[in-house]
Amino acid sequence: MQLTGAQALIKSLEMESVEVMFGLPGGAILPVYDPILSSSIRHVLVRHEQGAGHMAEGYALATGRPGVAMVTSGPGATNIVTPLSNAYMDSTPLVVISGQVPTAAVGTDAFQECDITGVTMGITKHNWLVKSAQDIPEVVASAFHLATTGRPGPVLVDVPKDVSFSQMEWYWPDDLDLPGYRVPGPPRRAEVDAAVALMAAARRPVIYAGGGILKARAAEALRALAERTGFPVVTTLMARGAFPDSHPQCLGMPGMHGNYTAVTAMQRADLLIALGARFDDRVTGRVDAFAPDAKVVHVDIDAAELHKVRRADVAIAGDCKVVIEALLEAAAPVLAEGDAASCIGPWWDTLRRWQREVPLHYERSDGPPIKPQMVVETLRDLSPPDTIVASGVGQHQMWASQYWRFDHPYTWVNSGGAGTMGFAVPAAIGAKAGRPERTVWAIDGDGCFQMTAQELVTATAERIPIKVAILNNAYLGMVRQWQEMFYGERYSEVYLSPDLPDYVKWAEAMGAVGLRAETPEEVAPTIEKANAVDDRPVVVDFRTDAFEKVFPMVPAGASNDAIVVHPEHADRADAERVAWERLAAEQRQ
Amino acid sequence: MSADGAPVERHHILTVLVENKAGVLARVAGLFSRRGYNIFSLAVAPTDDSRLSRITIVVDVESAPLEQVVNQLDKLVNVVTISELAPASAVQRELLLATVAAEPAERSQVIQLVGVFGGEVVDVGADRLTVMLAGPPDKLDGFERLLATYEVVDLQRTGRVALPTIDVQPASGRRLVSVQPSAAG
Ligand SMILES: Cc1ncc(C[n+]2csc(CCOP(=O)(O)OP(=O)(O)O)c2C)c(N)n1
Ligand SMILES: [Mg+2]
C-alpha cells in the first residue's frame, strides 16, 4: 500500500492506539494535518503550543498513556520546548511531532527553520530528524517505545515537509533497531537479599516513595511492602497518591515544604528505602547533612540515578514494581508478619508524637481575606474522592499538596522537577480529555493562571469542562515569601493585583462560568456551585490572604534540621530536637 | 598523588561504540558539556562495521565520578557499548604534527631530534619544516617539550585512540556496558 509520509505518520499514531492529540498547524506540518480529517484520532486545537505540550503531559499523568502533541516548525516547535523540558524533569511519556522545512532547505536559515533536534537534544530522551518517508513507521514505533519504557520521558520527531509529501510503501515494524537501548531486567538475588537484611536490621526505617512508583504502576506493590513491614512511608511531591494519605502508615510529603514528621523521620532514619526517587535537592536539603545516620537502599530504573547524589548501601537498577515484588518474596521468611513491626514500635511512638505535637498548621480566620489552605480543604471535602487535582507552581501548589488528601494514584497532576508556572490549566485540560468521567480541579495561582489561561478557550470550544480555583493573593506569592524571609522584606517586582485582570469577566469572555468568593462563608457555596457545572469550564476567583506563608519550610541550601515550622509550633519542634539530641547523647554513652 | 605516593590516574580512557548516525557526536559532546564533565581528548572514526563508529574519549575524572559519566553516556540511545581501558593494559597511540621555523643552521638539529624519536619530516620549506610523530601520548609529550626549544609555529595533536592489549584481553577492557539483545520490539 502506497501512502504519503503524512498519511503514514497518522496511521502510525493510530497503530500506537493514540486516541487524542493536542496541537496547532502551520506551514511545515500542513501536509500532516490533512489526513487528520479522516483519522479516528481526536485532535484538540490549542491556542498556544505550550498548552499543547502541557495538555499532553496532563493526559499522560492522569492516564499513564503517552501524551501526543503536534506543532509546526520554527516558533511552533520552540513554543513546546518548555513542556519538553518539564516532561524530561518529571519523566513523563510525551511524543511531540514537529514539522520542519523541506530537507533541501535545512541549514539555509529558511523561513521558520529552527534546529529543533539540536535545541531539544538535552531535554528529550531521544529525538529524530526524519530523512525519508519510508522511515516514518519505524521512527514513530521507536519514539513510543522509548517514551514509555525504562525511565519514561519525552521524545521529539521532526518531519521535513518534503518527507510528509513523498510516497512510501506502508509497513509496521515487528522489531525495532535500537542496539544501544537497554532496560534493566529483574534484580539479582544477592542485591535483594542485601536489601532485606538491612530492612530486617532497621529500627528507624522510612520508605521514601518517589514518582517512579507511579511510572512503574507499583502503588499496589508499595502498599503490600509497607503493610508487610509496618514501615512508615513518605510520598514525595512526584509521588502524591502513590500511597494513600489516609493510610495509617503514610507520613505525607517530605522536602522543602514537607510536614515536620515526614522531613524529620527521613532526617533521623537509620534506613531509607528509596523507591523510584532521586534524592532531589528539594527533598534532601543540604546533601551532606541529609539523613546522616541512614543506610540507603536505592531502587531506580535509571542506573544513572544510583549513587548520583547519595551513595547507596544497596543499589538496585530495576523497575520498582518488579523489585518490590522481589523484596516481598525474599522478605517473607525474614520479616515474619508483625515481627518487624514490634522492632520498630518505639520509632512509631516517636513518629506519632511528632504528628501530634507538630502537625500542619495555619491560623483560621472568620473574616476576609480567605485563608488559601481553607480553600484547599473545602475543595477536598466537597469534591468526589477520585477528583484529579492539577496545580501550577508556587505557594498554591504546596498548599494543594499539603492539604489535599491523595488516596488514589494518578490524581495529582503537577510540575515537579521544572516548576513550570502556567502548567495547571492546560495540564488539567489534558487530564480531563483522558479521564472525562472524573472531576478535574486546577488549583492555580493568579500569576500562573495569567501565563496560560487562554487555553480555557480551547477547553470551552472542545467541551472539556475543567474547573479552576485561582488562589488569588495578588502576588507572585512564593517569590514574595522568599523576599519577606530572606531579603529583609524588600519586595521587588512581585505585586500583581487582585482585580487586574478581572478573572470573572475573563473567564466569561472565554466561554467559562466565572465565580468569585471573597469571604470564608462564600467558599463552600461557591465550590458547590462550581461542582454543579458540568457542561463548560468554571473559574473561581478566591480572594486569599496575601500575607500567608507556606510552612514548614527548609530554607534553600540549609540542612533539613533547620526546618522552620509554623511559629505557633516552633517551641514544640525545638523541644523535640532537644529531646532527640539528649537521647542520642545517652545512647552514645 | 594517593596516600602511598602513586600517581592518581586523572585520565581514564573510554572507548565508546556508537551507531553511525547523524548528530551522534553532538549528543555525546552535548552530554559532557551539559553535565560539566571534562573531556581531555576525543577522537572519532568509523569502524570496520559500517553501522558503527568508535569514539575514544579521555575523561578527566576529577570533574565527575567515572561511574556517573558511564551511566549517563549509556542512556544515549545511539551509544551501543562503553568500555573503560586501564592505561596500563591498553595500547594507546596519538599523532602529532608540528611546523617549526628553522634556519638552515638549526634545521639539521630538528631533523636529528625527529630521527631520535622515530618521527618523520613530512614537509620542508625555505625556513620552516613540518614534522610528524606517532606514538604513545607520553612519548609525544617528551617530544613536544624538546621541540619547544625551537620556534614552533603550529602544533596539532589528534587525541589518542586505544585498544586493549592482546595478552590480557578481554579482562583489560572492563566492558562496562555490553551489547545485549535489544529490549526493543
Ligand atoms: C515560568 C516560570 N517563571 C518564573 C518562576 C518563578 N516562580 C516560582 S513560584 C512564582 C510565583 C507564582 O505566583 P502565583 O502563580 O501567583 O502563585 P503563588 O505563589 O502566589 O501561590 C514564581 C514567579 C517559575 N517557577 N516558572
Ligand atoms: Mg499568587
CSV table of N, CA and C in Angstrom, one decimal, chain A residues 9 24 33 62 64 78 96 102 131 142 157 162 179 190 206 256 302 339 357 388 429 463 480 483 509 549 572:
chain,number,residue,atom,x,y,z
A,9,LEU,N,2.4,8.8,8.8
A,9,LEU,CA,2.6,9.3,10.2
A,9,LEU,C,1.3,9.2,11.0
A,24,LEU,N,-1.4,22.5,16.9
A,24,LEU,CA,-1.8,23.7,16.2
A,24,LEU,C,-1.0,23.7,14.9
A,33,TYR,N,-1.6,17.6,8.6
A,33,TYR,CA,-2.9,17.9,9.1
A,33,TYR,C,-4.0,17.4,8.2
A,62,ALA,N,-2.5,11.6,34.0
A,62,ALA,CA,-3.7,11.1,34.5
A,62,ALA,C,-4.1,9.7,34.0
A,64,GLY,N,-1.6,7.5,32.4
A,64,GLY,CA,-0.4,6.5,32.3
A,64,GLY,C,-0.1,6.2,30.8
A,78,THR,N,9.6,25.8,18.9
A,78,THR,CA,10.2,26.4,20.2
A,78,THR,C,9.2,26.6,21.3
A,96,VAL,N,6.3,14.3,20.8
A,96,VAL,CA,6.0,15.5,20.1
A,96,VAL,C,6.4,15.4,18.6
A,102,PRO,N,11.5,21.9,4.3
A,102,PRO,CA,11.9,20.8,3.4
A,102,PRO,C,13.4,20.5,3.5
A,131,LYS,N,14.5,11.4,7.7
A,131,LYS,CA,15.2,11.7,6.4
A,131,LYS,C,14.4,11.2,5.2
A,142,SER,N,9.5,3.5,17.4
A,142,SER,CA,10.7,3.7,18.3
A,142,SER,C,10.4,4.8,19.3
A,157,VAL,N,9.9,14.0,17.2
A,157,VAL,CA,10.1,13.5,15.9
A,157,VAL,C,9.9,14.7,15.0
A,162,ASP,N,8.9,17.9,2.8
A,162,ASP,CA,9.0,17.1,1.6
A,162,ASP,C,8.9,15.6,2.0
A,179,PRO,N,20.0,-0.8,18.9
A,179,PRO,CA,21.0,-1.7,19.5
A,179,PRO,C,21.6,-1.1,20.8
A,190,ALA,N,21.2,-11.6,45.1
A,190,ALA,CA,22.1,-11.1,46.2
A,190,ALA,C,21.8,-9.7,46.6
A,206,VAL,N,12.4,4.2,57.0
A,206,VAL,CA,11.5,5.0,56.2
A,206,VAL,C,11.5,4.6,54.8
A,256,MET,N,11.3,20.4,51.1
A,256,MET,CA,11.4,21.9,51.5
A,256,MET,C,10.1,22.4,52.1
A,302,ASP,N,16.6,3.9,36.4
A,302,ASP,CA,17.7,4.6,35.7
A,302,ASP,C,19.0,4.4,36.6
A,339,ASP,N,6.4,-9.1,63.2
A,339,ASP,CA,7.7,-9.2,63.9
A,339,ASP,C,8.5,-7.9,63.7
A,357,GLU,N,2.4,16.6,68.0
A,357,GLU,CA,2.9,17.9,68.5
A,357,GLU,C,3.1,18.9,67.5
A,388,ILE,N,-9.3,14.6,40.2
A,388,ILE,CA,-7.9,14.8,39.8
A,388,ILE,C,-7.6,16.3,40.0
A,429,ILE,N,-6.7,20.3,31.4
A,429,ILE,CA,-7.5,20.0,30.2
A,429,ILE,C,-7.0,18.7,29.7
A,463,ARG,N,-15.3,21.4,24.6
A,463,ARG,CA,-16.1,20.9,25.6
A,463,ARG,C,-15.4,19.9,26.5
A,480,ARG,N,7.4,36.3,46.8
A,480,ARG,CA,7.1,37.3,47.8
A,480,ARG,C,7.6,36.7,49.2
A,483,GLN,N,11.2,36.8,49.5
A,483,GLN,CA,11.7,38.2,49.8
A,483,GLN,C,11.4,38.6,51.2
A,509,ALA,N,-15.5,35.7,29.2
A,509,ALA,CA,-15.1,36.0,27.8
A,509,ALA,C,-14.6,34.8,27.1
A,549,LYS,N,2.1,32.5,54.5
A,549,LYS,CA,3.3,31.8,54.1
A,549,LYS,C,3.2,30.3,54.1
A,572,ARG,N,7.5,23.7,70.2
A,572,ARG,CA,7.4,22.2,70.3
A,572,ARG,C,8.5,21.5,69.4
